[in-house]
Amino acid sequence: MNKKQKNLLLRILSAAACVAVLLLCDRMIPAWYIKLLLYMIPYLIVGHDILKKAWKGIRNRQVFDENFLMTVATFGAIAVGIYNATHGGDDDYLEAVAVMLLYQVGELFQSYAVGRSRRNISDLMDIRPDYANIEEDGELVRVDPDEVEVGSLIVVQPGERIPLDGVVESGSSTLNTAALTGESLPREVSEGSEVLSGCINQSGVLTIRTTKEADESTASKILDLVENAASRKSKSENFISKFARYYTPIVCYAALALALLPPIFLAVTGRNPMISEWLYRACTFLVISCPCAVVINIPLSFFAGLGAASSQGILIKGSNYLEAMAQVRCLVFDKTSTITRGNFEVSAIHHTLLEEEKLLEYAAHIECHSSHPISLSLQHAYGKHVDAGRVTDIQEISGRGVTGKVDGVPVAAGNAGLMKDLDIPYKDCHHPGTIVHMAIDGKYAGHIVISDEIKPSSADAIAELKKAGVRKTVMLTGDSEKTAQAVAGQVGIDEVHAGLLPADKVSLVETLLTQTGRNEKLAFVGDGINDAPVLSRADIGIAMGALGSDAAIEAADVVLMDDDPLKITKAIRISRKCLRIVHENLIFSLGIKVICLILGAVGIANMWIAIIADVGVMILAVLNAIRALFADR
Ligand code: ADP
Ligand code: MG
């Protein structure tokens, strides 16, 4: 509980104690106005901020809110008490105080629950680095990660969290990445491995040279993203704020009509107008109509849903995307690193005029600045030091390959499309796999065949998606038709488009978007390398294996922290459960409201029932919302 909540709790308790004393001494109070004054003490203790907020609302011309409803209703109840007292009836002010008191109990509960679930999201992602160890004169000193400069050496001991992104300088260990990915499989690291902040060092001491500042490190980026997620409002939340804008004034006018029309009618027809009775009913009506339970449960359910997702390593950037995930009917996949591992291995080298070693050397050098998985595998296959200083005029052509100069000699590496663009005759290959054609000094110099593995869970993931009601699965790739068909066939994807440039992927997604129904959504899943435009064009852009890929974290709406395509169905399941809870709560709380409103209008429900129903419904709704936190466990 924070200070504000403790304060409110204290006020509630002291007001309740006051009321108890007043009830015990009821007989000893000599006159109705003294009793009124005495009851005003707990009333003001517990409700003064509501009165103040209502007054502020009136002054700012935003009259109709819950504070206003509560103020008018309790003032009305006090007025009824005074009227009764001066007309020889019962002087009862308890009701007004009790309504205020219970309303505040509800408020306290609500702010506690919202605070809890908001914190829960970042708690679940318990990755905030607290300190970094720096070696000074042979001793380890703890410093704030913010103060560590890029390129510094930090020491991470077993059991400690890695505070900053970097590269292992010495030592080896296993890392627990569960906080980032939701997976408990440990990752082995040793000299030269890249490590990400937020992981926990399990076994050995690691000395790490930092590559990023604290703000730029993975852990901070992810926390930012998670903490801002709730500010992107879902459609249901927008609906509710619109709803409250019309609902509250309507209710107020209805209450006014209820207070005035029947007495006027009774008076005109010559009967007793029963002014206090109708005023009381109008006040009851106001209390019942207070929309707190309805208003609170929606953002709360979404908080909980976002939390459930992030604990599984699925970061959703806003409630709107969580909502949209439930309606995904068409899923479009990128091939490389999405369906396949993206760990290419060189499997053959053909038709080369040079030595294979020499060809690989050219390939590794020309690719030295590319972050494409192909580039990484070529450098891996070359295995020797790549001297970036030998390379000039590099141009990476998305979906085609790379051109540039190595030692001043023009070199091109890429697919058949690139060779056609450069007007260089090339030799086709019948090997299965992705072909990197090489041209050196304007002449064809052979090709390198590299092959990629399909992820073990890809086929299951597609089957799961079909089970979850996804109608259509499509694979887009810049790779050749043959490789694409082979992969799609193995995993069971419905539709394949190959040989695409990033721009073609965008236009294909646009065509697919026109084919999806009105309440259906299209999601694109990619690795964030050269498919950022498509990620942002789809209804939902899902970036996969985004650990460490900044571009993907920026461009995507949903980030899957590990490479597992099964997480897509999981995200859909969580979002559906969350939405179901939202709808349940909406129907339940609105239903109870309507019933109470009718009972209140005909005079069956009194103010006690009204406030208890309201607070009760709210508490039940909040508890139901919290259920979303445990979605898909
Ligand atoms: P995908 O659609 O499978 O993710 P990309 O659009 O990233 O593939 O790339 C499409 C094709 O372009 C690759 O299959 C490869 O033939 C070629 N290509 C792209 N980048 C490179 C590169 N850096 N080096 C060599 N070839 C490349
Ligand atoms: Mg790609």
XYZ file of C-alpha atoms and ligand atoms in Angstrom:
661
model
C 0.000 0.000 0.000
C 1.261 3.453 -0.777
C 0.928 6.546 1.384
C -2.279 7.744 -0.233
C -3.932 4.386 0.270
C -2.820 4.188 3.896
C -4.200 7.653 4.460
C -7.560 6.683 2.990
C -7.657 3.517 5.079
C -7.006 5.577 8.201
C -9.846 7.936 7.316
C -12.215 5.051 6.679
C -11.350 3.449 10.017
C -11.676 6.645 12.042
C -14.974 7.549 10.387
C -16.258 4.047 11.110
C -15.198 4.401 14.771
C -16.995 7.761 14.943
C -20.171 6.217 13.561
C -19.979 3.369 16.083
C -19.707 5.830 18.965
C -22.623 7.878 17.630
C -24.784 4.790 17.322
C -24.029 3.801 20.937
C -24.828 7.287 22.263
C -27.857 7.782 20.040
C -30.288 8.159 22.993
C -28.243 10.899 24.644
C -28.329 13.343 21.701
C -30.841 16.069 22.632
C -31.856 17.596 19.293
C -31.935 16.705 15.590
C -29.579 19.518 14.584
C -26.964 18.415 17.123
C -27.254 14.891 15.764
C -26.858 16.296 12.245
C -23.716 18.182 13.264
C -22.264 15.120 14.989
C -22.868 12.919 11.950
C -21.231 15.501 9.730
C -17.909 14.722 11.488
C -17.451 11.187 10.098
C -19.105 12.278 6.857
C -16.469 14.937 6.271
C -13.599 12.805 7.546
C -14.276 10.128 5.000
C -15.779 12.144 2.172
C -14.183 15.567 2.091
C -12.020 14.780 -0.926
C -15.035 13.525 -2.869
C -16.870 16.797 -2.152
C -13.807 18.753 -3.195
C -13.422 16.791 -6.427
C -17.111 17.227 -7.223
C -16.806 20.970 -6.678
C -13.728 21.105 -8.892
C -15.626 19.209 -11.562
C -18.462 21.695 -11.462
C -16.058 24.606 -11.702
C -14.276 23.023 -14.676
C -17.613 22.374 -16.348
C -17.054 18.644 -16.251
C -19.930 18.136 -13.928
C -21.023 14.599 -14.373
C -18.669 12.153 -12.760
C -18.781 9.664 -9.916
C -17.798 12.267 -7.350
C -20.737 14.379 -8.395
C -23.098 11.406 -8.187
C -21.896 10.553 -4.692
C -22.071 14.152 -3.488
C -25.585 14.753 -4.778
C -26.835 11.412 -3.493
C -25.473 11.927 0.022
C -26.591 15.565 0.192
C -30.024 14.362 -0.893
C -30.043 11.709 1.814
C -29.125 14.325 4.430
C -31.869 16.618 3.107
C -34.376 13.775 3.449
C -33.192 13.283 7.051
C -33.665 16.980 7.859
C -37.076 17.030 6.192
C -38.214 14.019 8.160
C -36.860 15.433 11.432
C -38.662 18.735 11.010
C -41.878 17.011 9.950
C -42.038 14.745 12.939
C -40.384 11.712 11.363
C -37.212 9.752 11.949
C -34.004 11.759 11.750
C -31.597 9.389 10.057
C -28.216 10.592 8.790
C -26.464 7.272 9.068
C -27.283 6.376 5.504
C -25.453 9.314 3.956
C -22.340 8.596 6.006
C -22.486 4.892 5.241
C -22.811 5.477 1.526
C -19.735 7.687 1.535
C -17.855 5.218 3.709
C -18.606 2.203 1.546
C -17.890 4.124 -1.609
C -14.444 4.922 -0.260
C -13.894 1.299 0.722
C -14.548 0.471 -2.923
C -12.176 3.192 -4.098
C -9.439 1.939 -1.816
C -9.829 -1.617 -3.002
C -9.805 -0.512 -6.601
C -6.707 1.645 -6.365
C -4.937 -1.127 -4.517
C -5.836 -3.687 -7.162
C -4.847 -1.437 -10.055
C -1.544 -0.563 -8.401
C -0.889 -4.210 -7.715
C -1.512 -5.450 -11.208
C 0.418 -2.577 -12.752
C 3.387 -3.406 -10.580
C 2.833 -7.070 -11.183
C 3.610 -6.661 -14.852
C 7.057 -5.315 -14.163
C 7.537 -7.625 -11.188
C 6.913 -10.615 -13.378
C 9.586 -9.255 -15.612
C 11.999 -9.006 -12.760
C 14.899 -7.797 -14.856
C 15.734 -4.356 -13.564
C 19.478 -4.274 -12.925
C 20.347 -2.839 -9.512
C 24.096 -2.475 -9.680
C 27.198 -3.269 -11.687
C 30.528 -4.486 -10.289
C 33.591 -2.629 -11.458
C 37.135 -3.602 -10.574
C 39.098 -0.811 -8.944
C 42.617 -1.435 -7.592
C 41.970 -5.164 -7.464
C 38.719 -4.820 -5.573
C 35.147 -5.040 -6.781
C 33.082 -1.889 -6.316
C 29.339 -1.716 -6.774
C 28.188 1.187 -8.928
C 24.929 2.340 -10.482
C 24.597 0.795 -13.991
C 23.757 4.286 -15.274
C 27.297 5.373 -14.505
C 29.048 2.648 -16.458
C 30.366 3.832 -19.797
C 30.286 1.824 -22.998
C 33.424 -0.285 -23.311
C 34.000 -0.656 -19.573
C 34.764 -3.996 -17.985
C 32.237 -5.262 -15.456
C 32.326 -8.398 -13.372
C 29.234 -10.532 -12.869
C 29.374 -13.165 -10.178
C 27.301 -16.339 -9.994
C 23.767 -15.557 -8.884
C 23.943 -11.958 -10.049
C 21.886 -10.351 -12.763
C 23.766 -9.045 -15.780
C 23.294 -5.272 -15.577
C 24.320 -4.163 -19.072
C 24.500 -5.640 -22.547
C 27.995 -6.661 -23.556
C 30.431 -9.295 -24.767
C 32.123 -11.834 -22.520
C 35.803 -10.905 -22.193
C 36.781 -13.833 -20.013
C 35.157 -16.642 -18.096
C 32.372 -19.046 -19.005
C 29.059 -19.807 -17.420
C 25.437 -20.703 -18.028
C 22.818 -17.988 -18.095
C 19.238 -18.191 -16.987
C 17.203 -16.203 -19.495
C 13.809 -17.073 -18.008
C 13.033 -13.506 -16.989
C 13.437 -12.387 -20.580
C 12.008 -15.303 -22.510
C 9.776 -17.216 -20.138
C 11.872 -20.295 -20.993
C 13.941 -21.977 -18.348
C 16.466 -23.590 -20.701
C 19.896 -22.294 -19.615
C 22.200 -20.774 -22.217
C 25.930 -21.514 -22.314
C 28.225 -18.545 -22.748
C 31.987 -18.267 -22.969
C 34.624 -15.852 -24.207
C 33.276 -13.814 -27.102
C 29.578 -14.557 -26.513
C 27.137 -11.702 -26.540
C 25.181 -11.372 -23.319
C 22.051 -9.395 -22.588
C 21.135 -7.494 -19.494
C 18.384 -9.086 -17.452
C 19.754 -12.640 -17.631
C 21.015 -14.246 -14.456
C 24.533 -15.616 -14.306
C 24.277 -19.104 -12.841
C 27.664 -20.747 -12.501
C 30.949 -19.010 -13.312
C 32.387 -15.546 -12.861
C 32.118 -13.499 -16.049
C 34.077 -10.434 -17.042
C 32.041 -8.518 -19.568
C 32.967 -5.608 -21.802
C 29.833 -3.485 -22.066
C 28.527 -2.569 -25.510
C 25.589 -0.417 -24.464
C 24.682 2.165 -21.877
C 22.083 1.370 -19.247
C 19.261 3.173 -21.099
C 20.039 1.374 -24.333
C 20.431 -2.064 -22.806
C 17.882 -4.778 -23.401
C 16.520 -4.792 -19.861
C 15.657 -1.084 -19.856
C 14.136 -1.231 -23.308
C 11.901 -4.097 -22.330
C 10.834 -2.498 -19.082
C 9.981 0.747 -20.891
C 7.919 -1.152 -23.340
C 6.068 -3.106 -20.683
C 5.394 -0.084 -18.527
C 4.032 1.946 -21.410
C 1.871 -0.842 -22.725
C -1.135 0.027 -20.611
C -1.283 3.565 -21.948
C -2.323 2.359 -25.384
C -6.033 2.030 -24.923
C -8.072 -0.827 -26.268
C -11.343 -0.320 -28.086
C -13.280 -1.539 -25.067
C -11.578 1.038 -22.864
C -12.379 3.807 -25.311
C -15.925 2.532 -25.454
C -16.183 2.787 -21.691
C -14.940 6.343 -21.467
C -17.384 7.336 -24.207
C -20.107 5.407 -22.437
C -19.427 7.211 -19.147
C -19.628 10.558 -20.937
C -23.242 9.950 -21.920
C -24.301 7.605 -19.182
C -23.646 9.776 -16.146
C -25.577 12.867 -17.320
C -28.478 10.686 -18.454
C -28.600 9.086 -15.027
C -28.504 12.488 -13.334
C -31.381 13.826 -15.375
C -33.342 10.641 -14.788
C -32.815 11.083 -11.040
C -33.937 14.689 -11.253
C -37.056 13.607 -13.106
C -37.677 10.942 -10.490
C -37.439 13.550 -7.711
C -39.699 16.099 -9.409
C -42.233 14.522 -11.749
C -44.084 12.068 -9.472
C -44.571 14.636 -6.651
C -45.811 17.222 -9.146
C -48.161 14.690 -10.656
C -49.435 13.658 -7.217
C -49.882 17.291 -6.146
C -51.733 18.215 -9.353
C -54.096 15.271 -8.935
C -54.738 16.437 -5.394
C -52.905 13.718 -3.474
C -50.047 13.805 -0.940
C -46.913 14.560 -3.036
C -44.609 12.487 -0.710
C -41.679 14.783 -1.466
C -39.149 13.123 0.855
C -40.050 9.650 -0.369
C -39.386 10.562 -4.014
C -36.267 12.521 -3.151
C -35.003 9.456 -1.349
C -35.758 7.232 -4.313
C -33.927 9.633 -6.611
C -30.867 9.537 -4.355
C -30.946 5.752 -4.234
C -31.157 5.742 -7.992
C -28.004 7.890 -8.171
C -26.044 5.635 -5.854
C -27.037 2.556 -7.787
C -26.123 4.072 -11.096
C -22.577 4.903 -10.062
C -20.536 3.186 -12.790
C -17.358 2.376 -10.835
C -17.438 -1.386 -11.203
C -18.002 -1.090 -14.927
C -15.309 1.512 -15.397
C -12.610 -0.178 -13.372
C -12.738 -3.762 -14.497
C -11.756 -3.220 -18.110
C -8.350 -1.592 -17.710
C -7.679 -3.955 -14.837
C -8.404 -7.039 -16.936
C -6.100 -5.730 -19.637
C -3.321 -5.043 -17.137
C -3.662 -8.592 -15.959
C -3.658 -9.961 -19.508
C -0.533 -7.993 -20.408
C 1.089 -9.328 -17.257
C 0.188 -12.915 -18.054
C 1.661 -12.531 -21.524
C 4.901 -10.951 -20.389
C 5.513 -13.673 -17.844
C 5.584 -16.053 -20.817
C 8.083 -13.947 -22.723
C 5.401 -12.364 -24.911
C 5.572 -8.583 -24.805
C 2.452 -6.888 -26.075
C 2.828 -3.188 -26.622
C -0.703 -2.145 -25.742
C -4.164 -3.258 -24.711
C -5.312 -2.491 -28.260
C -2.985 -5.169 -29.628
C -3.982 -7.605 -26.921
C -7.552 -7.092 -28.051
C -6.668 -7.473 -31.722
C -4.739 -10.717 -31.110
C -8.006 -12.422 -30.204
C -9.327 -11.782 -33.705
C -6.350 -12.978 -35.737
C -7.607 -15.155 -38.606
C -4.790 -14.770 -41.102
C -1.151 -15.261 -40.204
C 1.622 -14.271 -42.544
C 5.116 -15.585 -41.867
C 8.504 -14.547 -43.005
C 10.641 -17.581 -43.743
C 14.161 -16.951 -42.534
C 14.536 -17.029 -38.725
C 10.770 -17.312 -38.331
C 9.816 -20.713 -39.713
C 13.452 -21.713 -40.091
C 16.205 -21.297 -37.564
C 18.208 -18.788 -39.560
C 21.347 -20.741 -38.663
C 22.623 -21.374 -42.136
C 25.426 -23.837 -42.742
C 27.477 -23.829 -45.890
C 26.694 -27.195 -47.505
C 28.401 -26.899 -50.899
C 30.385 -24.627 -53.157
C 29.930 -25.027 -56.940
C 31.330 -23.821 -60.251
C 33.965 -21.659 -58.715
C 37.016 -20.582 -60.669
C 38.874 -19.798 -57.460
C 39.768 -21.970 -54.558
C 36.792 -22.527 -52.278
C 38.699 -20.925 -49.444
C 39.281 -17.786 -51.499
C 35.610 -17.564 -52.516
C 34.549 -17.826 -48.882
C 37.030 -15.130 -47.986
C 35.471 -12.762 -50.506
C 31.985 -13.719 -49.341
C 32.761 -13.213 -45.670
C 34.383 -9.855 -46.334
C 31.718 -8.403 -48.570
C 29.104 -9.437 -45.985
C 31.028 -7.980 -43.064
C 28.526 -5.202 -42.317
C 25.313 -7.122 -42.978
C 23.223 -8.400 -40.087
C 21.355 -10.881 -42.255
C 21.525 -14.486 -40.993
C 23.160 -15.437 -44.302
C 25.992 -13.038 -43.659
C 26.597 -14.412 -40.198
C 26.783 -17.965 -41.507
C 29.240 -17.043 -44.278
C 31.509 -15.375 -41.765
C 31.186 -18.399 -39.541
C 32.108 -20.742 -42.388
C 35.143 -18.622 -43.269
C 36.197 -18.913 -39.656
C 39.125 -16.491 -39.856
C 39.446 -12.886 -38.901
C 37.471 -10.566 -41.184
C 39.291 -7.304 -41.831
C 36.592 -4.720 -42.484
C 39.274 -2.279 -43.585
C 39.708 -4.190 -46.866
C 36.088 -3.572 -47.818
C 34.724 -0.376 -49.390
C 31.581 0.896 -51.146
C 29.297 -1.600 -49.443
C 25.681 -1.566 -50.485
C 23.189 -3.980 -49.026
C 20.196 -4.519 -51.259
C 17.324 -5.830 -49.175
C 15.979 -9.130 -50.391
C 18.783 -9.414 -52.955
C 22.235 -9.361 -51.405
C 25.309 -7.178 -51.077
C 27.643 -5.383 -53.483
C 30.902 -3.544 -52.840
C 34.647 -3.775 -53.226
C 37.132 -6.046 -51.497
C 40.753 -4.882 -51.868
C 39.407 -2.573 -54.566
C 37.933 -5.458 -56.617
C 34.138 -5.238 -57.237
C 32.332 -8.136 -55.569
C 28.636 -9.046 -55.474
C 26.995 -11.728 -53.343
C 23.309 -12.506 -53.455
C 20.489 -14.413 -55.076
C 19.541 -14.911 -58.737
C 17.648 -11.617 -58.676
C 20.836 -9.741 -57.859
C 22.727 -11.426 -60.695
C 19.940 -10.490 -63.122
C 20.019 -6.901 -61.885
C 23.752 -6.808 -62.506
C 23.409 -8.541 -65.893
C 25.745 -11.331 -64.913
C 24.961 -14.779 -66.323
C 24.802 -17.275 -63.483
C 24.535 -21.027 -63.142
C 21.456 -22.544 -61.568
C 21.778 -25.026 -58.786
C 19.837 -28.191 -58.136
C 20.895 -28.538 -54.561
C 18.241 -27.953 -51.949
C 18.959 -24.799 -49.961
C 19.552 -21.115 -50.358
C 22.018 -20.135 -53.060
C 24.439 -17.257 -52.694
C 25.762 -16.419 -56.160
C 29.117 -14.652 -56.269
C 30.392 -12.283 -58.897
C 33.952 -10.992 -58.723
C 35.194 -8.194 -60.928
C 32.018 -8.385 -63.033
C 32.396 -12.111 -63.758
C 30.482 -15.036 -62.326
C 32.609 -16.777 -59.713
C 30.393 -19.670 -58.620
C 27.878 -20.083 -55.844
C 27.758 -21.118 -52.247
C 24.892 -23.360 -51.171
C 23.761 -22.853 -47.652
C 20.998 -24.681 -45.920
C 18.816 -23.760 -43.083
C 16.965 -25.991 -40.684
C 13.265 -25.744 -40.015
C 12.560 -25.010 -36.358
C 11.439 -28.160 -34.574
C 8.225 -26.539 -33.341
C 7.212 -24.849 -36.620
C 4.926 -27.634 -37.833
C 3.257 -27.951 -34.428
C 2.809 -24.202 -34.303
C 0.956 -24.148 -37.621
C -1.267 -27.026 -36.504
C -1.992 -25.263 -33.208
C -2.897 -22.065 -35.028
C -5.382 -23.945 -37.188
C -6.887 -25.414 -34.037
C -7.158 -21.938 -32.567
C -9.274 -20.861 -35.534
C -6.717 -19.229 -37.816
C -8.133 -19.684 -41.319
C -5.148 -18.922 -43.448
C -1.390 -19.221 -43.107
C 0.874 -17.607 -45.667
C 4.656 -17.632 -46.054
C 6.495 -14.778 -47.729
C 10.155 -15.017 -48.604
C 12.880 -13.496 -50.698
C 14.334 -16.929 -51.203
C 13.801 -19.096 -54.293
C 10.503 -20.759 -55.110
C 11.969 -24.226 -54.723
C 13.307 -23.732 -51.206
C 10.143 -21.906 -50.193
C 7.847 -24.694 -51.429
C 9.923 -27.313 -49.662
C 9.743 -25.495 -46.343
C 6.036 -24.690 -46.611
C 5.228 -28.271 -47.498
C 7.043 -29.586 -44.469
C 5.336 -27.341 -41.950
C 1.882 -27.263 -43.545
C 1.564 -23.640 -44.613
C -1.330 -22.959 -47.016
C 0.067 -20.340 -49.346
C 3.606 -19.416 -50.454
C 5.031 -16.405 -52.249
C 8.738 -16.515 -53.090
C 11.356 -14.285 -54.683
C 9.985 -11.186 -52.969
C 11.668 -7.921 -52.166
C 10.697 -6.243 -48.901
C 8.447 -3.873 -50.878
C 6.676 -6.838 -52.525
C 6.018 -8.252 -49.069
C 4.273 -5.012 -48.133
C 2.044 -5.029 -51.197
C 1.206 -8.706 -50.728
C 0.216 -8.051 -47.136
C -1.928 -5.177 -48.349
C -3.715 -7.502 -50.763
C -4.211 -10.055 -48.002
C -5.566 -7.310 -45.748
C -8.325 -6.575 -48.243
C -9.253 -10.262 -48.165
C -9.726 -10.480 -44.404
C -13.181 -9.889 -43.024
C -14.233 -6.885 -41.035
C -13.775 -8.388 -37.589
C -10.772 -10.394 -38.600
C -7.202 -9.371 -38.149
C -4.036 -10.154 -40.032
C -0.793 -10.665 -38.191
C 2.659 -10.707 -39.721
C 5.441 -12.607 -38.014
C 9.003 -11.713 -38.864
C 12.465 -11.485 -37.383
C 12.678 -7.708 -37.698
C 15.662 -7.870 -40.045
C 14.630 -6.001 -43.203
C 10.925 -6.621 -42.643
C 10.119 -3.636 -40.443
C 7.858 -2.065 -43.134
C 5.689 -5.193 -43.243
C 5.637 -5.448 -39.457
C 4.122 -2.003 -39.242
C 1.747 -2.466 -42.187
C -0.016 -5.561 -40.803
C -2.810 -5.190 -38.232
C -0.431 -6.742 -35.762
C 3.291 -7.006 -36.316
C 4.887 -9.817 -34.351
C 8.662 -9.886 -34.053
C 10.193 -13.195 -33.194
C 13.422 -13.974 -31.429
C 13.705 -10.307 -30.717
C 16.211 -10.710 -27.919
C 18.843 -8.229 -28.850
C 17.285 -6.990 -32.071
C 16.480 -3.343 -31.414
C 14.901 -2.736 -34.800
C 12.372 -5.468 -34.189
C 11.495 -4.238 -30.719
C 10.819 -0.794 -32.196
C 8.808 -1.834 -35.227
C 6.686 -4.629 -33.819
C 3.459 -4.511 -31.817
C 4.061 -7.846 -30.189
C 7.512 -9.114 -29.356
C 8.157 -12.798 -28.783
C 11.285 -12.906 -26.711
C 12.444 -16.291 -27.919
C 12.334 -18.060 -31.249
C 9.448 -20.364 -30.510
C 6.577 -20.030 -33.014
C 4.318 -21.876 -30.557
C 4.198 -18.656 -28.566
C 1.918 -17.140 -31.208
C -0.949 -19.449 -30.299
C -0.205 -18.834 -26.658
C -0.551 -15.097 -27.201
C -3.845 -15.618 -29.007
C -5.129 -17.812 -26.165
C -4.166 -15.281 -23.506
C -5.815 -12.448 -25.378
C -9.009 -14.431 -25.856
C -9.193 -15.325 -22.205
C -8.593 -11.722 -21.248
C -11.330 -10.478 -23.554
C -13.731 -13.114 -22.294
C -13.155 -11.850 -18.771
C -13.729 -8.263 -19.891
C -17.032 -9.230 -21.461
C -18.118 -11.334 -18.494
C -17.464 -8.444 -16.164
C -19.181 -5.962 -18.403
C -22.336 -8.037 -18.710
C -22.352 -8.980 -15.042
C -21.853 -5.487 -13.669
C -24.179 -3.798 -16.150
C -26.811 -6.486 -15.511
C -26.736 -6.009 -11.744
C -26.842 -2.241 -12.308
C -29.958 -2.431 -14.456
C -31.745 -4.716 -11.990
C -30.885 -2.423 -9.069
C -31.905 0.662 -11.033
C -35.323 -0.791 -11.702
C -35.726 -1.936 -8.078
C -34.627 1.518 -6.910
C -37.004 3.362 -9.194
C -40.012 1.374 -7.996
C -38.897 1.869 -4.403
C -37.917 -1.682 -3.481
C -34.140 -1.177 -3.151
C -32.946 1.324 -0.596
C -29.633 3.109 -0.487
C -28.034 0.380 1.629
C -28.731 -2.288 -0.922
C -27.571 0.069 -3.635
C -24.136 0.784 -2.220
C -23.529 -2.776 -1.116
C -24.487 -4.003 -4.573
C -22.131 -1.509 -6.152
C -19.124 -2.252 -3.980
C -19.858 -5.973 -4.099
C -20.082 -6.064 -7.864
C -16.872 -4.102 -8.095
C -14.968 -6.446 -5.830
C -16.214 -9.490 -7.713
C -15.335 -7.864 -11.019
C -11.847 -7.037 -9.799
C -11.278 -10.582 -8.573
C -12.463 -11.919 -11.906
C -10.145 -9.523 -13.727
C -7.178 -10.771 -11.731
C -7.925 -14.198 -13.178
C -6.569 -12.934 -16.492
C -3.155 -12.827 -14.874
C -3.185 -16.584 -14.695
C -4.281 -17.094 -18.265
C -2.662 -20.067 -19.977
C -0.869 -21.465 -17.007
P 13.296 -13.925 -46.061
O 12.134 -13.428 -46.826
O 13.420 -15.408 -46.127
O 13.419 -13.402 -44.675
P 15.114 -11.905 -47.035
O 14.100 -10.999 -47.608
O 15.835 -11.490 -45.829
O 14.579 -13.392 -46.840
O 16.172 -12.212 -48.143
C 15.747 -12.780 -49.383
C 16.868 -13.380 -50.170
O 17.787 -12.359 -50.552
C 17.682 -14.381 -49.419
O 17.145 -15.668 -49.503
C 19.036 -14.285 -50.128
O 19.011 -15.067 -51.297
C 19.112 -12.838 -50.528
N 19.866 -12.041 -49.545
C 19.374 -11.135 -48.681
N 20.340 -10.570 -47.944
C 21.485 -11.190 -48.313
C 22.853 -11.077 -47.912
N 23.241 -10.246 -46.970
N 23.750 -11.860 -48.542
C 23.385 -12.709 -49.498
N 22.135 -12.867 -49.922
C 21.181 -12.122 -49.357
Mg 13.880 -11.916 -43.334
